[in-house]
CSV table of C-alpha atoms in Angstrom, one decimal:
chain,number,residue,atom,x,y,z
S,15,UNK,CA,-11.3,-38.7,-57.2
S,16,UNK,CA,-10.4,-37.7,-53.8
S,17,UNK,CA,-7.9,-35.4,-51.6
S,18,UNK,CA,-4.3,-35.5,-52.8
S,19,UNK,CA,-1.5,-35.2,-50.2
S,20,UNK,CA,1.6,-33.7,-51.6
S,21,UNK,CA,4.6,-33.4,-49.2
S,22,UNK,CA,7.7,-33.1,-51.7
S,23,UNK,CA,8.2,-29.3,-50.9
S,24,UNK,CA,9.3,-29.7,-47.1
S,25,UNK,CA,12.0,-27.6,-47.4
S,26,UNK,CA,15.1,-30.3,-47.4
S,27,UNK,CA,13.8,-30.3,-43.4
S,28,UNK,CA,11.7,-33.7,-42.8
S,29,UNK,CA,12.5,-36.4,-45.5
S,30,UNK,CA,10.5,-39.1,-46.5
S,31,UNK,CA,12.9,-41.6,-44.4
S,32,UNK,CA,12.0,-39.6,-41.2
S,33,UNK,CA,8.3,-40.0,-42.2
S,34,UNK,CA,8.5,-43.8,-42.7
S,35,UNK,CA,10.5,-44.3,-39.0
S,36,UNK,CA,7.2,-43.3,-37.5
S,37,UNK,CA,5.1,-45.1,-39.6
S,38,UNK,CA,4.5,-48.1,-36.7
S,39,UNK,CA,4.3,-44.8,-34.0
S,40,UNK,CA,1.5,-43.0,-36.5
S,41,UNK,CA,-0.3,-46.4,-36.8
S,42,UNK,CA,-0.6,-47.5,-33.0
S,43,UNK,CA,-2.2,-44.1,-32.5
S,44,UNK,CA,-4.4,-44.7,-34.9
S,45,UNK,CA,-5.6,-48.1,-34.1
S,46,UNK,CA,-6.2,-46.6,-30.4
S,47,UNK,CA,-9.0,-43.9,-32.0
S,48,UNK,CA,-10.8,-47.6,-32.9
S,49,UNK,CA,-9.7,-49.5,-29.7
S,50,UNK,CA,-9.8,-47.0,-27.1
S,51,UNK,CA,-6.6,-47.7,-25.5
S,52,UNK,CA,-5.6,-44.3,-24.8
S,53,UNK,CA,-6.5,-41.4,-23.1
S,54,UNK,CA,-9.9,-39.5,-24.3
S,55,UNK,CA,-11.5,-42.5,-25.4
S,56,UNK,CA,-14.9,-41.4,-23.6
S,57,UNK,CA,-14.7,-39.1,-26.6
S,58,UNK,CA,-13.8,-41.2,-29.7
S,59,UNK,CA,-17.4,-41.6,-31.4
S,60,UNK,CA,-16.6,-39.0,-34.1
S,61,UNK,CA,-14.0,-42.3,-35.6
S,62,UNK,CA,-17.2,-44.2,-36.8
S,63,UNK,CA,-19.9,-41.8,-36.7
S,64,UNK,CA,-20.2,-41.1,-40.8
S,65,UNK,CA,-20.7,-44.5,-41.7
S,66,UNK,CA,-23.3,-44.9,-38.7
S,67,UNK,CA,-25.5,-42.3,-39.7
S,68,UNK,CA,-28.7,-44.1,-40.6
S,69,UNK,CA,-31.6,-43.3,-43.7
S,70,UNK,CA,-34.4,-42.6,-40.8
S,71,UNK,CA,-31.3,-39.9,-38.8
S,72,UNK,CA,-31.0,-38.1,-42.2
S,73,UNK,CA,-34.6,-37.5,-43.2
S,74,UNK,CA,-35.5,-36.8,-39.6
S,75,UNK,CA,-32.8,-33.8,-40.5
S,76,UNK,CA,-33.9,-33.1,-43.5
S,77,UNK,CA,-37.6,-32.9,-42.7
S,78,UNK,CA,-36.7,-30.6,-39.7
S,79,UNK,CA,-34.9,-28.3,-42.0
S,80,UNK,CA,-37.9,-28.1,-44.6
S,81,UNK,CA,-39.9,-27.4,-42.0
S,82,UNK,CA,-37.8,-24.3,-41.1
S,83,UNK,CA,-37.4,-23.1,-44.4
S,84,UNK,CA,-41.4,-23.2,-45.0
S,85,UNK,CA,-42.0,-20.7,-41.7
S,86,UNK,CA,-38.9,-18.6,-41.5
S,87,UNK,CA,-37.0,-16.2,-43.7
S,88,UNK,CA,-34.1,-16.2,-41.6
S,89,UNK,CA,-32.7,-18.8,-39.0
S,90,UNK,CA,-30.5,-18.1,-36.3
S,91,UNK,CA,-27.8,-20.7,-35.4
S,92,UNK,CA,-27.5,-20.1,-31.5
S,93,UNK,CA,-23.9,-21.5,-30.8
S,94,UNK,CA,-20.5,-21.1,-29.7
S,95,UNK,CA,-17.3,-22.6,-30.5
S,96,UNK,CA,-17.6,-26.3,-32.2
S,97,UNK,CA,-21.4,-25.8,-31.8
S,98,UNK,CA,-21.2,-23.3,-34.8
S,99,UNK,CA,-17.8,-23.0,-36.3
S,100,UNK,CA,-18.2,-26.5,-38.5
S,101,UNK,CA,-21.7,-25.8,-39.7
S,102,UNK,CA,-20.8,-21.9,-40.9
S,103,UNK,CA,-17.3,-23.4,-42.4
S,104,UNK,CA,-19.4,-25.8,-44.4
S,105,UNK,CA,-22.4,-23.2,-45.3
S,106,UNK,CA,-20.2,-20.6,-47.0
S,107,UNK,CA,-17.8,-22.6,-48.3
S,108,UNK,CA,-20.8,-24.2,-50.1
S,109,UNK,CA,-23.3,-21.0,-50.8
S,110,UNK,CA,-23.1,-17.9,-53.3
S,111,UNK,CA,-20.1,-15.4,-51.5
S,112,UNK,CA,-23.4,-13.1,-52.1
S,113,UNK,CA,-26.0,-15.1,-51.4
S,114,UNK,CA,-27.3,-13.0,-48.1
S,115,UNK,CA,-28.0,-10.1,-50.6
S,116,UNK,CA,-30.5,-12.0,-53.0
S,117,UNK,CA,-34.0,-11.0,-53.0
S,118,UNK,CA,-34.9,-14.4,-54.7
S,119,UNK,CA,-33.6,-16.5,-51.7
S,120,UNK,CA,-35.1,-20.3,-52.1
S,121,UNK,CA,-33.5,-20.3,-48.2
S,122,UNK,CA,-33.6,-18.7,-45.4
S,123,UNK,CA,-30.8,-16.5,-44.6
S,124,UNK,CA,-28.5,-18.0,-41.7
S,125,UNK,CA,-27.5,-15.9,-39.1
S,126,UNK,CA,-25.2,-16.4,-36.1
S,127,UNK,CA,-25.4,-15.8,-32.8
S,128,UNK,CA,-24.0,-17.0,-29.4
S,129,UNK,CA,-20.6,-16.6,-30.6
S,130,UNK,CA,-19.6,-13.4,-28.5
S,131,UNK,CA,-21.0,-11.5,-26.0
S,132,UNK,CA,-21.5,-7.8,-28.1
S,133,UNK,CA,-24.3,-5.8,-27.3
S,134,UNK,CA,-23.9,-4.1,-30.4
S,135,UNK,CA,-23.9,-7.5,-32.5
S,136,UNK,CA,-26.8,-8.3,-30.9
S,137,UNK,CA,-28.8,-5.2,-31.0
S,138,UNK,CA,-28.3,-4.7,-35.0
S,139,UNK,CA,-29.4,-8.6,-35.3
S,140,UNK,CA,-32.6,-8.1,-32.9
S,141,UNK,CA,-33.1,-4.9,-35.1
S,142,UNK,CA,-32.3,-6.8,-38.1
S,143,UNK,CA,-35.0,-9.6,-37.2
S,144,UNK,CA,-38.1,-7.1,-36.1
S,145,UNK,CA,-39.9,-7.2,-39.8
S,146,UNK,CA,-38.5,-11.0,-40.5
S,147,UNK,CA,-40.0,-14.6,-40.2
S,148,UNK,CA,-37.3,-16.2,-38.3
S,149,UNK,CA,-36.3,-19.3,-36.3
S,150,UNK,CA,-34.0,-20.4,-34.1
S,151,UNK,CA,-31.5,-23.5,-33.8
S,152,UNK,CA,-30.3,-23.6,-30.3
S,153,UNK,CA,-26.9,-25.5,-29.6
S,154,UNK,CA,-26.0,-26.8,-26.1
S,155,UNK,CA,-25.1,-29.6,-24.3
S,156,UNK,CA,-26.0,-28.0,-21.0
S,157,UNK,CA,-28.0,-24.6,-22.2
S,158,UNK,CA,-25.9,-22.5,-19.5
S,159,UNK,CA,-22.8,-21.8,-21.3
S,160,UNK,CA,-22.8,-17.8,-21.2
S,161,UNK,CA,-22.7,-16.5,-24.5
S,162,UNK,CA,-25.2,-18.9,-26.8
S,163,UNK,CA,-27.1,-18.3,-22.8
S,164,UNK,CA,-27.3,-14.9,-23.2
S,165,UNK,CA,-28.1,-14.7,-27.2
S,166,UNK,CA,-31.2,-17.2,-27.0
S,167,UNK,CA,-32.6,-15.6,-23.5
S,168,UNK,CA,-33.0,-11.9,-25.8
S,169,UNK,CA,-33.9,-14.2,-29.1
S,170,UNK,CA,-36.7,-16.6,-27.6
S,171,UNK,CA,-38.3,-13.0,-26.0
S,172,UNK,CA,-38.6,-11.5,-29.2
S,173,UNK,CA,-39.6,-14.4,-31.1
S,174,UNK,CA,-42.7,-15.1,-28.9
S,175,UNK,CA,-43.1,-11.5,-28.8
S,176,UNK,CA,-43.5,-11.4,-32.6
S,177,UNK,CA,-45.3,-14.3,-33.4
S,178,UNK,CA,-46.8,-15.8,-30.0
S,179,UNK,CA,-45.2,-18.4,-27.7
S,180,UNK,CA,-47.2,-21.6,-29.9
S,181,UNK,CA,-45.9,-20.2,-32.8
S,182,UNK,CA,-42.2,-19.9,-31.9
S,183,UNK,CA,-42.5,-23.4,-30.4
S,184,UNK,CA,-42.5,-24.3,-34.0
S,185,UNK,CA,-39.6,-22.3,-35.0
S,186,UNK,CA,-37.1,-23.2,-32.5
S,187,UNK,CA,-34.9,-26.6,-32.1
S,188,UNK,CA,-32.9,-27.6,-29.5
S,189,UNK,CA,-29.4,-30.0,-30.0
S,190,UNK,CA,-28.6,-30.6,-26.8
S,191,UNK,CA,-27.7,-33.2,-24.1
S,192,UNK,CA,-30.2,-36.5,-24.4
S,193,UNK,CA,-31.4,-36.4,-20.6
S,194,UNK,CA,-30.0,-33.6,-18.6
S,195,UNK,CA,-29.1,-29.8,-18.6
S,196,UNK,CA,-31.2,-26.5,-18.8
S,197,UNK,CA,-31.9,-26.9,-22.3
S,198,UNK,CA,-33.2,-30.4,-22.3
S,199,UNK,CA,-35.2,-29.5,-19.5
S,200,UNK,CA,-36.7,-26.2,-21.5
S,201,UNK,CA,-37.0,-28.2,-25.1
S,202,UNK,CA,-39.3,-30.8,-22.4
S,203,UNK,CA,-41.1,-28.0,-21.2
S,204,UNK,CA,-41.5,-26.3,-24.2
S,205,UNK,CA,-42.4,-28.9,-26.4
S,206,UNK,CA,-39.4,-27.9,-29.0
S,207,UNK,CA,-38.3,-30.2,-31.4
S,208,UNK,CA,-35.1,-31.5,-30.3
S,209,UNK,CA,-31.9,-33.5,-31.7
S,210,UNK,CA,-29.0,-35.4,-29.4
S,211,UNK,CA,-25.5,-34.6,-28.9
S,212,UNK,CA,-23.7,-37.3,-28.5
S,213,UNK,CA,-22.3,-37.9,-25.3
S,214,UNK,CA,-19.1,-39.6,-26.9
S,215,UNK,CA,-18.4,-36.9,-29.4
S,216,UNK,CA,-16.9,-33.2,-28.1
S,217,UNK,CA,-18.0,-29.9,-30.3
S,218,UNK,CA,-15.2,-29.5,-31.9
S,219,UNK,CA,-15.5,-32.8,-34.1
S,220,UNK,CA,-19.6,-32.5,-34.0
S,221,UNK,CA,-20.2,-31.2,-37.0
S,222,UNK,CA,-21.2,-34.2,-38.8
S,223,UNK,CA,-23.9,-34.6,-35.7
S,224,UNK,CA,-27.2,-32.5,-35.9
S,225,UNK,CA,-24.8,-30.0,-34.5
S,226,UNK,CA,-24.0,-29.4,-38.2
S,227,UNK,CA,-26.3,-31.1,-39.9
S,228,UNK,CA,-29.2,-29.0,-39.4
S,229,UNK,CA,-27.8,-25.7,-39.9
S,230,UNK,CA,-26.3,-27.2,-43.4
S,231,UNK,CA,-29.7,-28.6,-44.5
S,232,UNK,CA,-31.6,-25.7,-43.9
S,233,UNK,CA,-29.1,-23.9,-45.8
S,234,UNK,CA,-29.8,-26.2,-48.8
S,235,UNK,CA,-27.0,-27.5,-48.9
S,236,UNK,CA,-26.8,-31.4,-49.4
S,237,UNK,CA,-25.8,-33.5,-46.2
S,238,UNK,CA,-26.0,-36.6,-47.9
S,239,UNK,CA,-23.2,-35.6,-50.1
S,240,UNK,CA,-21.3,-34.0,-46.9
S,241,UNK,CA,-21.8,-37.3,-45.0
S,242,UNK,CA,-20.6,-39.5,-48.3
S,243,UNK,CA,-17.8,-37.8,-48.5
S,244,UNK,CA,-16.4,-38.5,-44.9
S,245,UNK,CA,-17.4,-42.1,-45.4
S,246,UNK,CA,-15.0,-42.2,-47.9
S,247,UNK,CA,-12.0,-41.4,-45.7
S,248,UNK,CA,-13.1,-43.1,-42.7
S,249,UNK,CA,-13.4,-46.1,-44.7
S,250,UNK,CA,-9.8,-45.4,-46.1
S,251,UNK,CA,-7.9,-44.6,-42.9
S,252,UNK,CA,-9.2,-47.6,-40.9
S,253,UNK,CA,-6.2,-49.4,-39.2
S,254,UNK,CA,-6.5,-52.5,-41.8
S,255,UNK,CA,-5.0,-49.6,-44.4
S,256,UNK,CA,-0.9,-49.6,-44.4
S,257,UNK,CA,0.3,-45.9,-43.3
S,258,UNK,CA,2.1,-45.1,-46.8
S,259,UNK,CA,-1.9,-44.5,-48.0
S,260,UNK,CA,-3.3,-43.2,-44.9
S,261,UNK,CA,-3.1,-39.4,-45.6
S,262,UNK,CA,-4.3,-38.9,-42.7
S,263,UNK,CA,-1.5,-40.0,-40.6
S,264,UNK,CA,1.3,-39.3,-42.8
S,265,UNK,CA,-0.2,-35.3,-42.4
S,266,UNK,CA,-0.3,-36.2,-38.6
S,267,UNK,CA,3.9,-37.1,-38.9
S,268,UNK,CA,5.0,-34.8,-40.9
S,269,UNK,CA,3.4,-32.0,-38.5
S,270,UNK,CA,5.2,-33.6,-35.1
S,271,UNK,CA,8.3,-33.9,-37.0
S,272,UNK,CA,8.3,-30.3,-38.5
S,273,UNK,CA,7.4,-29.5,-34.9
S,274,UNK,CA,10.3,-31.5,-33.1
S,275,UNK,CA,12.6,-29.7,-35.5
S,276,UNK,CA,11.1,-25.9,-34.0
S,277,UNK,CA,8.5,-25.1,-36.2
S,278,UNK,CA,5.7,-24.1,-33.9
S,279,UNK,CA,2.9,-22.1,-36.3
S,280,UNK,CA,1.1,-23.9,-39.0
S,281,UNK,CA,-0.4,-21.5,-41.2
S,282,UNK,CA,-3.4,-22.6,-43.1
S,283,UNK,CA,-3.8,-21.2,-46.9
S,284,UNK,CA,-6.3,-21.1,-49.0
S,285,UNK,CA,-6.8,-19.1,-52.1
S,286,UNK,CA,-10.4,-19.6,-52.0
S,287,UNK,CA,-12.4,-16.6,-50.0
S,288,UNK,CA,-15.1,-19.4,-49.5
S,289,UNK,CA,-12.7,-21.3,-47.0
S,290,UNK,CA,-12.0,-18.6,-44.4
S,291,UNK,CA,-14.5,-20.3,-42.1
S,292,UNK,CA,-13.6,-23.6,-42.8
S,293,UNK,CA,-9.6,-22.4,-41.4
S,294,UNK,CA,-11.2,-21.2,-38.2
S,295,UNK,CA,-13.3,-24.3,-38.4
S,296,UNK,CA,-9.4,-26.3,-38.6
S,297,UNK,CA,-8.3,-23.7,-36.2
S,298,UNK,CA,-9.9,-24.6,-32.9
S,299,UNK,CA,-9.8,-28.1,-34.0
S,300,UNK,CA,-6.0,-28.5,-33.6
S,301,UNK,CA,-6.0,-25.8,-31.3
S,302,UNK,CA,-8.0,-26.6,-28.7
S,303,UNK,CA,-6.8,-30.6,-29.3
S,304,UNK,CA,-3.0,-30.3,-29.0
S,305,UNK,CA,-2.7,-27.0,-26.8
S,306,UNK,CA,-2.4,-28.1,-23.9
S,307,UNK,CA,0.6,-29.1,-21.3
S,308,UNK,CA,3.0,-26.1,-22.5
S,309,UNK,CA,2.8,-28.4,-25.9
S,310,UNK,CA,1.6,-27.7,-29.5
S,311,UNK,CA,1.8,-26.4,-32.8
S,312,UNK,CA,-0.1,-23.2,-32.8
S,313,UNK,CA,-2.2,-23.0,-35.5
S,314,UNK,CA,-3.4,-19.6,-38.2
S,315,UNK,CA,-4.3,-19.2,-41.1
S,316,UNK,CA,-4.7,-16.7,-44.1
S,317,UNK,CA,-6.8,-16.2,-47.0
S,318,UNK,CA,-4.6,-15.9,-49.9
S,319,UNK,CA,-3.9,-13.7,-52.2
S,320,UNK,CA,-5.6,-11.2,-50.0
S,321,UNK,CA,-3.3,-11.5,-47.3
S,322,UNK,CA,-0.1,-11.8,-49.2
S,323,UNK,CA,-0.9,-7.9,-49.3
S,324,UNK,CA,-0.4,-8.2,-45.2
S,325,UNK,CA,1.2,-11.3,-44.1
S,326,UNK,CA,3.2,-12.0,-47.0
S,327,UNK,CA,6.4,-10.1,-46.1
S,328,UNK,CA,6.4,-11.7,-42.7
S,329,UNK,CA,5.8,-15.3,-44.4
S,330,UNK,CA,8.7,-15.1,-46.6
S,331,UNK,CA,11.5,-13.4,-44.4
S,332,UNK,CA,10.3,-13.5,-40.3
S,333,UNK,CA,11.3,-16.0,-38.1
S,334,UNK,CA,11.3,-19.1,-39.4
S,335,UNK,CA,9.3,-20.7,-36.7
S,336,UNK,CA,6.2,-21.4,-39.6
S,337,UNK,CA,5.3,-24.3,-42.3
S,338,UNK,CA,2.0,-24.1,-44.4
S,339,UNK,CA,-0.8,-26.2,-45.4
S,340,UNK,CA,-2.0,-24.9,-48.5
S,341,UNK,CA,-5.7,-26.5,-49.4
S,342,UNK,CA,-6.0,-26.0,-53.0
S,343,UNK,CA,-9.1,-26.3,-55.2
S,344,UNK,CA,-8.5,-28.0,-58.8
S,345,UNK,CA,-11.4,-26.7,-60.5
S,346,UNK,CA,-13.4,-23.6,-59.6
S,347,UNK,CA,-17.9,-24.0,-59.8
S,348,UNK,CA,-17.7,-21.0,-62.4
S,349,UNK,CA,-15.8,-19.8,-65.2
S,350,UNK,CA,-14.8,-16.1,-65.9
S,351,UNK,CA,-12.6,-15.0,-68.4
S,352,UNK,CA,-10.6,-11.5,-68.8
S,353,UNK,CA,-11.6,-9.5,-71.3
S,354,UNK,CA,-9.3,-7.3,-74.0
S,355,UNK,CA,-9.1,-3.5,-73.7
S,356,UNK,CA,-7.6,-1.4,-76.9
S,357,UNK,CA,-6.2,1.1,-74.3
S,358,UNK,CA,-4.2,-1.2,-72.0
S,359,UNK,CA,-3.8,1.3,-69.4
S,360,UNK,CA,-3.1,-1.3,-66.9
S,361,UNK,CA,-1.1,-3.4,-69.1
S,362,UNK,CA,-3.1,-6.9,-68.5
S,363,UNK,CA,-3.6,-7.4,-72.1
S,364,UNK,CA,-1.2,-10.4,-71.9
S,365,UNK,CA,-3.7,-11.9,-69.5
S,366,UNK,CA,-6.9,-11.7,-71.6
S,367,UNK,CA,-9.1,-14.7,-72.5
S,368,UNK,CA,-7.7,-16.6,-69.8
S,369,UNK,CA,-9.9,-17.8,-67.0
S,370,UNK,CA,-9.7,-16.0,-63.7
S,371,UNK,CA,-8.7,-19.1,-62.0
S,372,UNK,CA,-5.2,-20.1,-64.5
S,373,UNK,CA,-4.1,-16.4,-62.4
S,374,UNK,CA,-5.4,-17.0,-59.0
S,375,UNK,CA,-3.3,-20.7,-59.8
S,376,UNK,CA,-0.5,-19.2,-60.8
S,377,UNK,CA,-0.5,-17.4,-58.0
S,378,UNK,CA,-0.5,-20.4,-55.7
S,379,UNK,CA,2.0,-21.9,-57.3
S,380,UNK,CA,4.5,-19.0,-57.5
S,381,UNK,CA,4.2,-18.3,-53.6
S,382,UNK,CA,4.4,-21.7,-52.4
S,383,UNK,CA,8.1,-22.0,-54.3
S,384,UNK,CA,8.8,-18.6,-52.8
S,385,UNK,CA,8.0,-19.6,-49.6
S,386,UNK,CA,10.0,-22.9,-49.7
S,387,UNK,CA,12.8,-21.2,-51.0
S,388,UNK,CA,12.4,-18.7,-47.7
S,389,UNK,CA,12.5,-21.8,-45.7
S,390,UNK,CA,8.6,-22.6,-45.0
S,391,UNK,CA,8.1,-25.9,-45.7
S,392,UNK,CA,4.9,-26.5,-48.0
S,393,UNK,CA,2.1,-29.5,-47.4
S,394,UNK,CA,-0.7,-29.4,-50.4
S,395,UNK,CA,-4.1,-30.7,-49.9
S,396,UNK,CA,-5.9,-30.8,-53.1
S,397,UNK,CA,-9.7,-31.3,-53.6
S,398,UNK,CA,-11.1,-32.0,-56.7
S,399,UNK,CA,-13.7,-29.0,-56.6
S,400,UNK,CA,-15.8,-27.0,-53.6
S,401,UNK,CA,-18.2,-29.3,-53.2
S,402,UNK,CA,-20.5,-30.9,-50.2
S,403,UNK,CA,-19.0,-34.2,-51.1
S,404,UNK,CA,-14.9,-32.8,-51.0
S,405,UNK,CA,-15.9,-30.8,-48.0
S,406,UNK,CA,-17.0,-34.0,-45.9
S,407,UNK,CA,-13.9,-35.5,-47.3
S,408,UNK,CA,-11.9,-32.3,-45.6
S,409,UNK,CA,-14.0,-32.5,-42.5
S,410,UNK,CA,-12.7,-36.3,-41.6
S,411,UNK,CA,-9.3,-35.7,-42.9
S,412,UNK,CA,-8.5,-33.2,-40.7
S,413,UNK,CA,-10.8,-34.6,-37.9
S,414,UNK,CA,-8.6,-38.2,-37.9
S,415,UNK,CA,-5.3,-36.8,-38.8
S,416,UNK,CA,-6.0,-34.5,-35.5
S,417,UNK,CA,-6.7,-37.4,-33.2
S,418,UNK,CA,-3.5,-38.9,-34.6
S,419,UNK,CA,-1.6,-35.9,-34.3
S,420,UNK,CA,-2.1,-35.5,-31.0
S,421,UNK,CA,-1.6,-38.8,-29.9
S,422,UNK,CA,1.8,-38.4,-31.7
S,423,UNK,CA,2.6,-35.3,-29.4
S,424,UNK,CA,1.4,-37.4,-26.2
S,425,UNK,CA,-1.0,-35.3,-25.4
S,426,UNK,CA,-5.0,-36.3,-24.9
S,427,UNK,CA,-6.8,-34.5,-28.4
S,428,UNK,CA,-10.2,-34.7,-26.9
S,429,UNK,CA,-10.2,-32.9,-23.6
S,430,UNK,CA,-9.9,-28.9,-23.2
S,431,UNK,CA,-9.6,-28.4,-19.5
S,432,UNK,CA,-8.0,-24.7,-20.1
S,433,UNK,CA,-11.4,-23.5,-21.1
S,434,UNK,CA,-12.9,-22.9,-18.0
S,435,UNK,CA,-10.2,-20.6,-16.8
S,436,UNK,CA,-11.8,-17.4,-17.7
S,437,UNK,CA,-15.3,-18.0,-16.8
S,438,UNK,CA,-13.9,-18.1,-13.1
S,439,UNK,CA,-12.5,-15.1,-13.4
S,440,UNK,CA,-15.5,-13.4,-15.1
S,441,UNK,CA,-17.9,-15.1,-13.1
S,442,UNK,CA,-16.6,-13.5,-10.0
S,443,UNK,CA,-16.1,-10.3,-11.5
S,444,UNK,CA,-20.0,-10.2,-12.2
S,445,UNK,CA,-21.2,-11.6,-8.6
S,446,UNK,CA,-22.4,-14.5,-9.4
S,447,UNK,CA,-23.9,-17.0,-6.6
S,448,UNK,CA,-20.8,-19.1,-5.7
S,449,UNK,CA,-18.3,-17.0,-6.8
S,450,UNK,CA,-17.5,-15.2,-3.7
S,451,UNK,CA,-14.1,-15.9,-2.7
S,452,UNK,CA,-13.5,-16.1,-6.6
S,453,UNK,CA,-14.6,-12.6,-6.8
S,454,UNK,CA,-12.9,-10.7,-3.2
S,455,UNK,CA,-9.0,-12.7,-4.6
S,456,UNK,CA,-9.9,-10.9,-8.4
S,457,UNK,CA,-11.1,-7.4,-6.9
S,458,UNK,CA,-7.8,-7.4,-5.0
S,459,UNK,CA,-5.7,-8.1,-8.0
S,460,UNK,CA,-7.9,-4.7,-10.0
């Protein structure tokens, strides 16, 4: 059992024929994640990385994380971007929706932090922390980056503060760069455990690093499972494997075609709350890999049904600039069933003793023919079930199919060079050393 790709609702827009003329396209760019021929291929060590990931790497993980659940009630993840976003898509898909609230917790609560730069955010966590155990996993390939910067400075203070500086040298763990940066020089100094990042592998495909590891294990969550499951779609999307059964880049087409023929948004749905975090996961993947050169599909998402009550209209009658990618879940972890009630007030008597989930399916199927009968064209990606293994699946699905994709569009999926653009800017509005002439050319424009 694996992911099932279904592309028969495309709206009468791309047809199977215009899928198969790209087929040799679709499969050179694929071959080129293994042989490097194209540009970005400094950063290709995500294509082989689950299937690399040796015994002694996982119980170094796994060890680390016990030891953070033994000392700490809480653990911060200190990150920003892909140095968060895949481990919290994974952790909630894969915990209790109300697991945070449990007073018999066999985890620590996982907090996040790093990930904007609110005072207020980071007053009610430091408020939050004062009468907890806690720990800290600190993500950064240089340590400087503002926001996880500025979130670990006001962390580490209080940590030491509450327990003593040789007890929070315990508690905290650096992932960071394997010789060089401000955090490998601290972690040295320090005496912190530490974990690489790979220097061939950017954030946004790190998760199945210690980037994402950690965080996951300490959660309690199995990575084994997680790292099985991608192993199982690397090994079926190498370039031996003819394109008709590489999902993978068959999703890569039939995204550059719907995009050749103007539809710019892909809207990713779930009807799972669980997976909100795994769409902003998805988000910056494709985002920040094909954005770039006045080129790319821009991608969203929405948590369905909840957002039928908001985006809905605008789905199924606004400009018809959208096509979805519905992930759908075939069998829920939990059964509930509706009960009978003499009165009927609210007439859903017709409803009881059917499980919760035959309505919330019924529900995905009725919008996605409503939507293709508006004119969005519908991709389906089902999983089996919400679990570590189908999620690692997901994870190198969309991780290949987005190194294809962007090939496809001709644009290099592993660099982000747009980034930097507003540090400049804020750097020079906050005087920083260097910024000088930055700072007098913004102060004129205010």
């Amino acid at each position: 059992m694996s992911i099932q790709l279904t592309i028969k609702h495309l709206a009468g827009i791309v047809s199977e024929e215009d899928i198969l003329r790209q087929s040799a396209q679709a499969s050179e760019c694929n071959q080129a994640l293994y042989n490097g021929s194209r540009e970005g291929n400094d950063f290709i060590g995500w294509v082989g990385l689950p299937s690399s990931i040796t015994e002694e790497q996982l119980r170094d993980i796994e060890d680390t994380a016990v030891e953070l659940r033994t000392r700490c009630q809480a653990v911060v993840v200190v990150g920003i971007g892909g140095s968060y976003l895949g481990a919290r898509a994974v952790i909630d898909a894969l915990s209790s929706s109300l697991d945070w609230l449990s007073a018999k917790r066999e985890h620590p609560v996982i907090l996040y932090a790093g990930n904007n730069i609110s005072e207020d955010y980071l007053s009610e966590l430091t408020e939050y922390l004062k009468d907890k155990e806690f720990g800290i996993i600190n993500i950064s390939k240089s340590g400087t980056t503002t926001e996880p910067a500025i979130a670990f400075r006001l962390l580490k203070a209080q940590l030491e503060k509450q327990v003593g500086r040789e007890e929070a040298k315990n508690r905290i763990v650096a992932i960071t760069d394997v010789a060089k940066g401000a955090l490998r020089s601290l972690a040295v100094t320090e005496g912190y455990k530490t974990f690489v990042i790979p220097d061939d592998v950017g954030g946004r495909y790190s998760v199945l690093t210690p980037v994402g590891l950690l965080p996951i294990a300490v959660a309690g969550i199995n990575i084994r499972e997680l790292v099985k499951g991608a192993v199982e779609i690397e090994q079926a999307t190498q370039p031996s494997v003819s394109f008709e059964y590489n999902l993978p880049a068959i999703y890569a087409v039939i995204r550059n075609e719907l995009y050749k023929r103007g539809k710019k948004i892909e809207i990713l749905v779930n009807y799972h709350p669980k997976l909100h975090f795994f769409a902003e996961w998805w988000k910056q993947l494709f985002g920040e890999s094909e954005g770039k050169d006045q080129l790319g599909i821009f991608p969203a998402a929405v948590d369905f049904t909840s957002d039928l009550h908001s985006m809905g209209q605008w789905i199924q009658q606004g400009e018809r600039t959208i096509f979805e990618t519905v992930i759908s879940i075939r069998e829920p972890n939990r059964s509930v069933r509706i009960p009978h009630d003499d009165v009927n007030l609210d007439g859903l008597n017709f409803l009881a003793g059917k499980r919760v989930d035959e309505v919330n399916k019924m529900a995905e199927l009725g919008t996605r023919i409503a939507h293709v009968d508006g004119g969005v064209p519908n991709v389906l990606l089902e999983i089996p079930e919400l679990s570590a293994k189908y999620i690692g699946q997901l994870i190198y699905f969309f991780e290949k199919a987005c190194g294809i994709s962007g090939y496809l569009l001709g644009v290099n999926p592993f660099n982000q060079p747009g980034v930097e653009a507003y540090k400049k800017n804020m750097f020079a509005l906050l005087d920083k050393p260097g910024y000088e002439a930055e700072s007098r050319v913004i102060k004129e424009r205010i």
